C-alpha angles and dihedrals in degrees: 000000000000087000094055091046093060091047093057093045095067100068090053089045095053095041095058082056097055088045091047078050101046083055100049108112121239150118110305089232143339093272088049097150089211088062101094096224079067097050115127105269087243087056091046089052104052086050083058102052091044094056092047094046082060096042088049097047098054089046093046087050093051087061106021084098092047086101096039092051097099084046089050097052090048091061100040089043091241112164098162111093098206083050083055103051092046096066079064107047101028086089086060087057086061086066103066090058113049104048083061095068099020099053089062103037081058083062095053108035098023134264103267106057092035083055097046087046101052095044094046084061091048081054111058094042088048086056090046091046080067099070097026101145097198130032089246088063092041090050090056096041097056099039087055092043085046085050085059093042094053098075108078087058091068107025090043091068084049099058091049088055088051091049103039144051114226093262099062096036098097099074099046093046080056096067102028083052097050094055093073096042092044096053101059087051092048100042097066088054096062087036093057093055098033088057091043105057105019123007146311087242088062088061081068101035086053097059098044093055086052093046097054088056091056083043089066102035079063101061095051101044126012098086125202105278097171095110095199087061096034090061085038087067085046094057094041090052095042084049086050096062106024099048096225125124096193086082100110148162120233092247088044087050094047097038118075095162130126118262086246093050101054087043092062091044085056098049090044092056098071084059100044086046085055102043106038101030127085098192102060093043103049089052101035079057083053097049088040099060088037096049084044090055090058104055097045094056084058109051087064101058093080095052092043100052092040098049118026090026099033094209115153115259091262099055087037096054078057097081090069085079086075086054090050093049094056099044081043090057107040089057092053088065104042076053098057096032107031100068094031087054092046087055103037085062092031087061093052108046092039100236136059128257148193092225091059081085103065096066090087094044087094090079089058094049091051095041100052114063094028082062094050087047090051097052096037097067103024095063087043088057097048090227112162113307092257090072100063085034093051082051099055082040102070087029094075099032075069100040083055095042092057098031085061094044100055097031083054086048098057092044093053084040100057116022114173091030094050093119098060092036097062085042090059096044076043095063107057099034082058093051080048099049084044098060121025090071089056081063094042098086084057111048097049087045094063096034117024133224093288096057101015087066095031082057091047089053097048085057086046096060096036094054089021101052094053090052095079099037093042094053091036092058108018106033093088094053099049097048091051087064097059137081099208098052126088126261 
Protein backbone atom coordinates (compact mmCIF):
# COMPACT_ATOMS: atom_id res chain seq x y z
CA UNK A 1 0.00 0.00 0.00
CA UNK A 2 2.80 2.43 0.96
CA UNK A 3 4.46 1.44 -2.03
CA UNK A 4 1.52 2.27 -4.24
CA UNK A 5 1.03 5.66 -2.41
CA UNK A 6 4.29 6.83 -3.25
CA UNK A 7 3.78 5.67 -7.05
CA UNK A 8 1.26 7.39 -7.42
CA UNK A 9 3.01 10.75 -5.56
CA UNK A 10 5.69 11.34 -8.39
CA UNK A 11 3.63 12.29 -10.97
CA UNK A 12 2.13 14.87 -8.83
CA UNK A 13 5.53 15.83 -7.67
CA UNK A 14 6.89 16.30 -11.04
CA UNK A 15 4.01 17.93 -12.31
CA UNK A 16 4.06 20.91 -9.58
CA UNK A 17 7.93 21.42 -11.09
CA UNK A 18 7.00 21.80 -14.68
CA UNK A 19 4.20 24.12 -13.59
CA UNK A 20 6.62 26.04 -11.24
CA UNK A 21 8.61 25.97 -14.57
CA UNK A 22 5.72 27.01 -17.21
CA UNK A 23 5.36 30.31 -14.69
CA UNK A 24 8.90 31.29 -14.42
CA UNK A 25 9.31 34.56 -16.18
CA UNK A 26 11.62 34.90 -18.96
CA UNK A 27 12.25 35.63 -22.60
CA UNK A 28 10.29 33.48 -24.63
CA UNK A 29 13.45 32.54 -26.53
CA UNK A 30 16.98 33.74 -27.33
CA UNK A 31 15.72 35.89 -30.59
CA UNK A 32 12.56 37.63 -28.03
CA UNK A 33 12.32 40.85 -29.71
CA UNK A 34 11.34 42.50 -26.25
CA UNK A 35 14.74 41.42 -24.91
CA UNK A 36 16.84 44.63 -25.57
CA UNK A 37 20.09 42.70 -27.08
CA UNK A 38 17.28 41.92 -29.95
CA UNK A 39 16.01 45.66 -30.44
CA UNK A 40 16.00 46.88 -33.93
CA UNK A 41 19.85 48.65 -34.46
CA UNK A 42 18.12 51.81 -35.00
CA UNK A 43 16.57 51.31 -31.81
CA UNK A 44 19.58 50.43 -30.40
CA UNK A 45 20.98 53.46 -31.70
CA UNK A 46 18.78 55.91 -30.59
CA UNK A 47 19.21 54.26 -27.02
CA UNK A 48 23.01 55.04 -27.66
CA UNK A 49 22.93 58.89 -28.64
CA UNK A 50 20.45 59.65 -25.78
CA UNK A 51 22.54 58.27 -23.24
CA UNK A 52 25.58 60.11 -24.57
CA UNK A 53 23.69 63.51 -24.97
CA UNK A 54 23.20 63.05 -21.04
CA UNK A 55 26.65 61.87 -20.37
CA UNK A 56 28.16 65.37 -22.73
CA UNK A 57 26.02 67.97 -21.13
CA UNK A 58 27.09 67.23 -17.10
CA UNK A 59 30.89 67.11 -18.18
CA UNK A 60 30.56 70.36 -20.36
CA UNK A 61 29.05 71.87 -17.58
CA UNK A 62 32.03 70.75 -15.10
CA UNK A 63 34.34 72.81 -17.27
CA UNK A 64 32.00 75.42 -19.19
CA UNK A 65 33.24 78.08 -16.14
CA UNK A 66 37.12 76.99 -16.55
CA UNK A 67 37.54 80.51 -18.72
CA UNK A 68 35.14 82.73 -16.42
CA UNK A 69 36.95 81.70 -13.32
CA UNK A 70 39.28 85.00 -12.96
CA UNK A 71 35.62 87.11 -13.76
CA UNK A 72 33.87 84.96 -10.93
CA UNK A 73 36.51 85.71 -8.08
CA UNK A 74 36.34 89.00 -8.80
CA UNK A 75 33.06 89.04 -8.05
CA UNK A 76 33.04 86.88 -5.17
CA UNK A 77 36.09 88.62 -3.92
CA UNK A 78 38.03 85.46 -4.07
CA UNK A 79 41.92 86.06 -3.89
CA UNK A 80 43.03 82.31 -2.85
CA UNK A 81 43.90 80.18 -6.07
CA UNK A 82 43.15 76.78 -4.67
CA UNK A 83 39.56 78.61 -3.54
CA UNK A 84 39.34 79.42 -7.11
CA UNK A 85 39.85 76.32 -8.63
CA UNK A 86 37.73 74.79 -6.52
CA UNK A 87 34.55 76.63 -7.73
CA UNK A 88 35.51 74.69 -10.89
CA UNK A 89 36.24 71.06 -9.82
CA UNK A 90 34.06 70.78 -6.79
CA UNK A 91 31.17 69.59 -9.35
CA UNK A 92 33.83 66.38 -10.34
CA UNK A 93 33.81 65.52 -6.72
CA UNK A 94 30.34 65.03 -7.12
CA UNK A 95 31.13 62.54 -9.03
CA UNK A 96 32.48 60.53 -7.00
CA UNK A 97 29.45 60.49 -5.03
CA UNK A 98 26.57 59.95 -6.95
CA UNK A 99 27.48 57.02 -9.12
CA UNK A 100 27.92 55.17 -5.58
CA UNK A 101 24.41 55.21 -4.77
CA UNK A 102 22.81 55.80 -8.70
CA UNK A 103 24.55 52.93 -10.46
CA UNK A 104 22.70 50.42 -8.06
CA UNK A 105 19.38 51.98 -7.65
CA UNK A 106 19.41 51.58 -11.73
CA UNK A 107 19.64 48.13 -10.94
CA UNK A 108 17.01 48.12 -8.94
CA UNK A 109 14.62 50.45 -10.26
CA UNK A 110 15.79 50.43 -13.79
CA UNK A 111 18.12 52.65 -15.82
CA UNK A 112 15.87 55.03 -17.29
CA UNK A 113 13.88 56.82 -14.12
CA UNK A 114 16.90 56.66 -12.00
CA UNK A 115 18.69 58.79 -15.26
CA UNK A 116 15.83 61.41 -15.75
CA UNK A 117 15.83 61.83 -12.19
CA UNK A 118 19.06 62.44 -11.62
CA UNK A 119 19.45 64.85 -14.48
CA UNK A 120 16.16 66.82 -13.60
CA UNK A 121 18.17 67.62 -9.91
CA UNK A 122 21.48 68.67 -11.86
CA UNK A 123 19.15 70.81 -13.47
CA UNK A 124 17.59 72.81 -11.24
CA UNK A 125 20.84 73.53 -9.21
CA UNK A 126 22.73 74.35 -12.87
CA UNK A 127 20.09 76.80 -13.41
CA UNK A 128 20.61 78.25 -9.43
CA UNK A 129 24.45 78.32 -9.85
CA UNK A 130 23.52 81.01 -12.24
CA UNK A 131 22.32 83.71 -9.65
CA UNK A 132 24.72 82.37 -6.32
CA UNK A 133 25.47 85.47 -4.76
CA UNK A 134 28.69 84.14 -2.50
CA UNK A 135 31.28 81.44 -3.23
CA UNK A 136 29.89 79.47 -0.42
CA UNK A 137 26.60 79.26 -2.33
CA UNK A 138 28.50 78.62 -5.88
CA UNK A 139 30.53 75.88 -4.29
CA UNK A 140 27.20 74.05 -3.17
CA UNK A 141 25.42 74.64 -6.14
CA UNK A 142 27.72 73.16 -8.35
CA UNK A 143 28.74 70.26 -6.31
CA UNK A 144 24.55 69.26 -6.04
CA UNK A 145 24.04 70.00 -9.48
CA UNK A 146 27.57 67.76 -10.11
CA UNK A 147 25.72 64.90 -7.72
CA UNK A 148 22.76 64.94 -10.54
CA UNK A 149 25.16 65.04 -13.40
CA UNK A 150 27.11 62.00 -12.25
CA UNK A 151 24.69 59.50 -13.19
CA UNK A 152 24.90 59.07 -16.46
CA UNK A 153 28.76 58.13 -15.84
CA UNK A 154 27.80 55.09 -14.14
CA UNK A 155 24.31 54.13 -15.46
CA UNK A 156 25.48 54.98 -19.25
CA UNK A 157 27.92 51.93 -19.26
CA UNK A 158 24.99 50.07 -18.02
CA UNK A 159 22.70 50.76 -20.79
CA UNK A 160 25.21 49.78 -23.24
CA UNK A 161 25.52 46.13 -21.21
CA UNK A 162 22.13 45.85 -21.39
CA UNK A 163 22.17 46.78 -25.66
CA UNK A 164 24.97 45.10 -26.80
CA UNK A 165 26.96 41.38 -26.82
CA UNK A 166 30.21 41.55 -26.20
CA UNK A 167 31.13 41.44 -29.81
CA UNK A 168 29.45 44.62 -30.91
CA UNK A 169 30.17 46.49 -27.84
CA UNK A 170 33.19 48.26 -29.01
CA UNK A 171 31.57 50.76 -31.25
CA UNK A 172 29.03 51.74 -29.18
CA UNK A 173 31.53 52.14 -25.94
CA UNK A 174 33.41 54.59 -28.59
CA UNK A 175 30.85 57.04 -28.72
CA UNK A 176 29.20 56.70 -25.21
CA UNK A 177 33.09 57.13 -23.86
CA UNK A 178 33.91 60.24 -25.87
CA UNK A 179 30.92 62.20 -24.52
CA UNK A 180 32.62 62.69 -20.96
CA UNK A 181 35.82 63.39 -22.19
CA UNK A 182 34.32 65.83 -25.03
CA UNK A 183 32.54 67.71 -23.00
CA UNK A 184 35.06 68.95 -20.85
CA UNK A 185 37.14 70.07 -24.23
CA UNK A 186 34.04 71.73 -25.73
CA UNK A 187 32.70 73.44 -22.73
CA UNK A 188 35.58 75.92 -22.29
CA UNK A 189 35.04 77.03 -26.00
CA UNK A 190 31.33 78.34 -25.51
CA UNK A 191 32.48 79.63 -21.84
CA UNK A 192 35.05 81.65 -23.15
CA UNK A 193 32.54 83.63 -25.56
CA UNK A 194 29.64 83.56 -23.45
CA UNK A 195 31.86 85.42 -20.56
CA UNK A 196 33.30 87.67 -23.02
CA UNK A 197 30.55 89.27 -24.55
CA UNK A 198 27.64 88.80 -22.15
CA UNK A 199 28.10 87.10 -18.24
CA UNK A 200 29.54 84.24 -16.25
CA UNK A 201 25.67 83.30 -15.18
CA UNK A 202 24.93 82.67 -18.89
CA UNK A 203 27.71 79.74 -18.83
CA UNK A 204 25.17 78.20 -16.65
CA UNK A 205 22.09 79.43 -18.20
CA UNK A 206 23.58 77.93 -21.62
CA UNK A 207 23.87 74.62 -20.53
CA UNK A 208 20.38 74.33 -18.74
CA UNK A 209 18.58 75.35 -21.69
CA UNK A 210 20.67 72.42 -23.67
CA UNK A 211 20.08 70.01 -21.11
CA UNK A 212 16.04 70.38 -21.02
CA UNK A 213 16.02 69.66 -24.50
CA UNK A 214 17.82 66.55 -23.92
CA UNK A 215 15.61 66.24 -21.30
CA UNK A 216 13.23 65.95 -23.43
CA UNK A 217 14.76 64.25 -26.01
CA UNK A 218 14.98 61.64 -23.13
CA UNK A 219 11.19 61.06 -22.33
CA UNK A 220 10.18 60.37 -26.00
CA UNK A 221 12.56 58.41 -26.93
CA UNK A 222 15.51 56.48 -24.28
CA UNK A 223 13.28 53.07 -23.28
CA UNK A 224 13.87 50.92 -20.16
CA UNK A 225 16.94 48.45 -21.17
CA UNK A 226 17.58 46.93 -17.51
CA UNK A 227 16.16 43.16 -18.47
CA UNK A 228 15.55 42.07 -14.69
CA UNK A 229 13.20 44.85 -14.48
CA UNK A 230 12.10 44.63 -17.72
CA UNK A 231 10.64 40.64 -16.95
CA UNK A 232 9.64 42.03 -13.50
CA UNK A 233 7.18 44.13 -15.24
CA UNK A 234 6.29 40.91 -17.20
CA UNK A 235 5.52 39.12 -14.38
CA UNK A 236 3.83 41.84 -12.78
CA UNK A 237 1.76 42.32 -15.83
CA UNK A 238 1.17 38.41 -16.43
CA UNK A 239 0.12 38.37 -12.29
CA UNK A 240 -2.23 41.40 -13.16
CA UNK A 241 -4.58 39.35 -15.71
CA UNK A 242 -4.28 35.92 -14.74
CA UNK A 243 -4.77 36.32 -11.08
CA UNK A 244 -2.29 34.37 -10.20
CA UNK A 245 0.61 35.43 -7.94
CA UNK A 246 2.96 32.18 -8.76
CA UNK A 247 4.12 34.24 -12.16
CA UNK A 248 7.54 35.01 -11.28
CA UNK A 249 10.96 36.04 -12.43
CA UNK A 250 14.06 33.90 -11.44
CA UNK A 251 15.48 36.69 -9.25
CA UNK A 252 11.88 37.22 -7.83
CA UNK A 253 11.77 33.32 -7.22
CA UNK A 254 15.45 33.19 -5.52
CA UNK A 255 15.20 36.32 -3.66
CA UNK A 256 13.00 36.37 -0.46
CA UNK A 257 14.69 39.79 1.07
CA UNK A 258 13.07 42.96 2.16
CA UNK A 259 13.01 46.03 -0.40
CA UNK A 260 15.14 47.70 1.92
CA UNK A 261 17.39 44.90 2.13
CA UNK A 262 18.20 44.38 -1.38
CA UNK A 263 18.52 47.93 -1.61
CA UNK A 264 21.28 47.94 0.82
CA UNK A 265 22.92 44.83 -0.92
CA UNK A 266 22.82 46.96 -4.01
CA UNK A 267 24.53 50.44 -2.34
CA UNK A 268 27.15 48.27 -0.56
CA UNK A 269 28.34 46.61 -4.11
CA UNK A 270 30.04 49.59 -5.55
CA UNK A 271 32.19 49.37 -2.39
CA UNK A 272 32.86 45.52 -2.25
CA UNK A 273 33.66 45.77 -5.94
CA UNK A 274 36.12 48.39 -4.88
CA UNK A 275 37.64 46.84 -1.85
CA UNK A 276 37.97 42.84 -2.70
CA UNK A 277 38.45 42.95 -6.32
CA UNK A 278 41.84 43.45 -8.23
CA UNK A 279 40.60 43.99 -11.15
CA UNK A 280 38.61 46.84 -10.55
CA UNK A 281 41.12 48.38 -8.56
CA UNK A 282 43.87 48.09 -10.49
CA UNK A 283 41.72 49.78 -13.66
CA UNK A 284 39.47 52.37 -11.75
CA UNK A 285 43.81 53.77 -10.37
CA UNK A 286 44.48 53.85 -14.02
CA UNK A 287 41.56 55.76 -14.98
CA UNK A 288 42.14 57.88 -11.92
CA UNK A 289 45.52 59.15 -12.72
CA UNK A 290 44.42 59.35 -16.35
CA UNK A 291 41.07 61.26 -15.67
CA UNK A 292 43.41 63.57 -13.08
CA UNK A 293 45.64 64.30 -15.73
CA UNK A 294 42.96 65.71 -17.60
CA UNK A 295 41.81 67.77 -15.78
CA UNK A 296 44.82 69.15 -14.78
CA UNK A 297 46.01 69.93 -18.43
CA UNK A 298 43.22 71.72 -18.55
CA UNK A 299 43.11 73.83 -15.78
CA UNK A 300 46.04 75.43 -17.10
CA UNK A 301 44.75 76.59 -20.62
CA UNK A 302 43.10 79.49 -19.29
CA UNK A 303 46.01 80.71 -17.51
CA UNK A 304 48.60 79.83 -20.80
CA UNK A 305 46.76 81.58 -23.58
CA UNK A 306 45.89 84.64 -21.28
CA UNK A 307 49.22 85.24 -19.96
CA UNK A 308 52.41 84.09 -22.16
CA UNK A 309 50.49 84.40 -25.11
CA UNK A 310 48.21 87.34 -24.03
CA UNK A 311 45.28 86.20 -26.24
CA UNK A 312 41.27 87.44 -24.80
CA UNK A 313 39.37 84.86 -23.09
CA UNK A 314 37.40 84.11 -26.32
CA UNK A 315 40.55 83.37 -28.83
CA UNK A 316 42.23 81.69 -25.92
CA UNK A 317 39.09 79.03 -25.08
CA UNK A 318 39.84 78.20 -28.67
CA UNK A 319 42.65 76.09 -28.07
CA UNK A 320 40.21 73.30 -26.41
CA UNK A 321 39.40 72.44 -29.81
CA UNK A 322 42.99 70.71 -29.93
CA UNK A 323 41.84 68.79 -26.87
CA UNK A 324 38.29 67.75 -28.87
CA UNK A 325 40.16 66.64 -31.95
CA UNK A 326 42.13 64.36 -30.23
CA UNK A 327 39.56 62.86 -28.17
CA UNK A 328 37.55 62.97 -31.65
CA UNK A 329 40.16 61.04 -33.19
CA UNK A 330 41.12 58.72 -30.94
CA UNK A 331 37.59 57.50 -30.83
CA UNK A 332 37.49 57.17 -34.13
CA UNK A 333 39.85 54.74 -33.83
CA UNK A 334 38.70 52.64 -30.67
CA UNK A 335 35.61 52.68 -32.93
CA UNK A 336 37.24 51.12 -36.10
CA UNK A 337 39.92 48.73 -34.12
CA UNK A 338 38.16 47.68 -30.63
CA UNK A 339 35.52 45.53 -31.87
CA UNK A 340 37.76 44.17 -35.21
CA UNK A 341 40.49 43.21 -32.71
CA UNK A 342 37.90 41.55 -30.32
CA UNK A 343 36.90 39.60 -33.06
CA UNK A 344 40.11 38.95 -34.82
CA UNK A 345 41.28 36.92 -31.22
CA UNK A 346 38.08 35.96 -30.57
CA UNK A 347 38.22 34.01 -33.98
CA UNK A 348 41.32 32.25 -33.07
CA UNK A 349 40.94 31.04 -29.71
CA UNK A 350 37.71 30.23 -30.22
CA UNK A 351 36.02 32.27 -27.37
CA UNK A 352 35.79 36.25 -26.30
CA UNK A 353 37.34 37.69 -24.03
CA UNK A 354 37.77 41.12 -21.62
CA UNK A 355 41.30 41.15 -22.07
CA UNK A 356 40.82 41.47 -26.16
CA UNK A 357 40.56 44.86 -25.34
CA UNK A 358 43.98 45.66 -23.98
CA UNK A 359 45.79 45.12 -27.18
CA UNK A 360 45.13 48.76 -28.18
CA UNK A 361 45.99 50.14 -24.78
CA UNK A 362 49.52 50.69 -26.08
CA UNK A 363 48.41 53.77 -27.85
CA UNK A 364 47.40 54.99 -25.00
CA UNK A 365 50.64 54.16 -23.23
CA UNK A 366 52.81 55.97 -26.19
CA UNK A 367 50.21 59.19 -26.60
CA UNK A 368 50.03 60.10 -23.67
CA UNK A 369 53.19 61.24 -22.25
CA UNK A 370 54.67 62.41 -25.80
CA UNK A 371 51.72 64.70 -25.66
CA UNK A 372 52.47 65.91 -22.31
CA UNK A 373 56.25 66.37 -23.51
CA UNK A 374 55.18 68.13 -26.27
CA UNK A 375 53.08 70.59 -24.46
CA UNK A 376 55.19 70.94 -21.65
CA UNK A 377 58.18 72.66 -23.51
CA UNK A 378 56.75 73.99 -26.03
CA UNK A 379 54.46 76.43 -23.91
CA UNK A 380 57.61 77.11 -21.70
CA UNK A 381 59.35 78.17 -24.70
CA UNK A 382 56.74 80.37 -25.99
CA UNK A 383 57.15 78.64 -29.67
CA UNK A 384 53.80 79.37 -32.12
CA UNK A 385 50.52 78.43 -30.50
CA UNK A 386 50.24 74.97 -32.77
CA UNK A 387 53.13 73.35 -30.66
CA UNK A 388 51.42 73.28 -27.15
CA UNK A 389 48.10 72.62 -29.20
CA UNK A 390 49.81 69.47 -31.32
CA UNK A 391 50.80 68.21 -27.51
CA UNK A 392 47.47 68.23 -25.99
CA UNK A 393 46.59 66.93 -29.09
CA UNK A 394 48.04 63.65 -28.95
CA UNK A 395 47.55 63.83 -25.18
CA UNK A 396 44.26 63.33 -25.35
CA UNK A 397 44.18 61.08 -28.45
CA UNK A 398 45.96 58.76 -25.53
CA UNK A 399 43.73 59.73 -22.44
CA UNK A 400 40.63 58.55 -24.93
CA UNK A 401 42.35 55.58 -26.23
CA UNK A 402 42.82 54.20 -22.82
CA UNK A 403 39.42 55.81 -21.08
CA UNK A 404 37.32 53.51 -23.97
CA UNK A 405 39.54 50.31 -23.45
CA UNK A 406 39.18 49.89 -19.99
CA UNK A 407 35.74 51.27 -19.73
CA UNK A 408 34.95 48.62 -22.51
CA UNK A 409 36.91 45.96 -20.17
CA UNK A 410 34.87 46.38 -17.09
CA UNK A 411 31.71 46.35 -19.07
CA UNK A 412 32.59 43.10 -20.73
CA UNK A 413 33.97 42.08 -17.06
CA UNK A 414 31.36 42.53 -15.35
CA UNK A 415 27.91 42.45 -17.36
CA UNK A 416 24.96 42.58 -15.24
CA UNK A 417 26.99 44.74 -12.42
CA UNK A 418 28.21 47.12 -14.76
CA UNK A 419 26.68 49.64 -13.24
CA UNK A 420 28.36 49.36 -9.94
CA UNK A 421 31.43 48.44 -11.47
CA UNK A 422 31.94 51.68 -13.48
CA UNK A 423 30.75 53.43 -10.25
CA UNK A 424 33.49 51.93 -8.45
CA UNK A 425 36.26 52.63 -11.24
CA UNK A 426 33.87 56.53 -11.03
CA UNK A 427 34.74 57.25 -7.59
CA UNK A 428 38.10 57.37 -7.40
CA UNK A 429 38.90 58.97 -11.17
CA UNK A 430 36.53 61.97 -9.79
CA UNK A 431 38.55 62.34 -6.52
CA UNK A 432 40.88 62.34 -8.59
CA UNK A 433 39.50 64.94 -11.09
CA UNK A 434 38.64 66.77 -8.15
CA UNK A 435 41.77 67.10 -6.85
CA UNK A 436 44.85 67.01 -9.11
CA UNK A 437 43.84 70.71 -10.64
CA UNK A 438 43.86 72.38 -6.49
CA UNK A 439 47.81 71.31 -6.79
CA UNK A 440 48.11 72.49 -10.11
CA UNK A 441 48.99 76.52 -9.21
CA UNK A 442 51.92 74.99 -7.23
CA UNK A 443 53.49 72.83 -9.02
CA UNK A 444 53.87 74.97 -12.16
CA UNK A 445 54.80 77.51 -10.13
CA UNK A 446 57.99 75.63 -8.82
CA UNK A 447 58.74 73.90 -11.93
CA UNK A 448 57.50 75.42 -15.00
CA UNK A 449 55.79 74.01 -18.14
CA UNK A 450 58.80 72.47 -19.29
CA UNK A 451 59.42 70.24 -15.94
CA UNK A 452 56.07 70.49 -14.33
CA UNK A 453 54.56 68.33 -17.55
CA UNK A 454 57.90 66.24 -18.19
CA UNK A 455 57.34 65.23 -14.48
CA UNK A 456 53.37 64.41 -15.21
CA UNK A 457 54.53 61.98 -18.29
CA UNK A 458 57.34 59.96 -16.30
CA UNK A 459 54.50 59.06 -13.85
CA UNK A 460 52.49 58.33 -16.89
CA UNK A 461 54.84 55.59 -18.24
CA UNK A 462 55.69 54.28 -15.21
CA UNK A 463 51.74 53.71 -14.04
CA UNK A 464 50.71 53.81 -17.74
CA UNK A 465 53.54 50.76 -19.48
CA UNK A 466 52.47 47.78 -16.74
CA UNK A 467 48.60 48.34 -17.64
CA UNK A 468 48.74 46.38 -20.85
CA UNK A 469 51.19 43.53 -19.75
CA UNK A 470 49.39 43.10 -16.12
CA UNK A 471 45.42 42.59 -17.84
CA UNK A 472 46.78 40.77 -20.62
CA UNK A 473 48.41 38.08 -18.28
CA UNK A 474 46.97 38.30 -15.37
CA UNK A 475 42.97 39.41 -16.10
CA UNK A 476 41.86 36.04 -16.44
CA UNK A 477 43.14 35.12 -13.56
CA UNK A 478 41.91 37.62 -11.58
CA UNK A 479 38.22 37.48 -12.84
CA UNK A 480 38.07 33.80 -12.29
CA UNK A 481 38.51 34.49 -8.73
CA UNK A 482 35.35 36.73 -8.29
CA UNK A 483 31.82 36.23 -7.81
CA UNK A 484 30.56 39.36 -9.39
CA UNK A 485 32.61 39.01 -13.06
CA UNK A 486 31.40 37.20 -16.04
CA UNK A 487 32.24 34.31 -16.90
Amino acid sequence: MEERDLEQAQPDHEKDAAEAASKLVQWESPDDPENPKNWKTSKKWMAVVTVSCFTFISPASSSMVAPALSTMAKDFNVTNEVESQLMLSVFVLAYAVGPLFLGPLSEIYGRVPVLQLANLLYLVFNVVGGVAKTKGQMIAFRFLAGLGGSAPLSIGGGVLSDLFTSDERGRAMAIYSLAPLLGPAIGPIAGGFITENTSWSWTFYATSIADGVIQLFGLFFLRETYSPVLLKRKAEKLRKETGDPEYQTESEMSNDQTVLQILGTSLVRPFKLLTTQPIVQFIAVYIAFMYGLMYLVMSTFPTLWTGPYNESIGIGSLNYIALGLGYWGGSQICALLNDRIYRKLKKRTGQGKPEFRVPLLVVAVFFTPVGLFIYGWTAQAHTHWIGPDIGACLFSIGIITAYQCLQTYIVDAYTRYAASALAAAACLRSLAGFGFPLFAPYMYQALDYGWGNSLLAFFSIGIGAPAPIFLWFYGEKLRKMSTYAAG
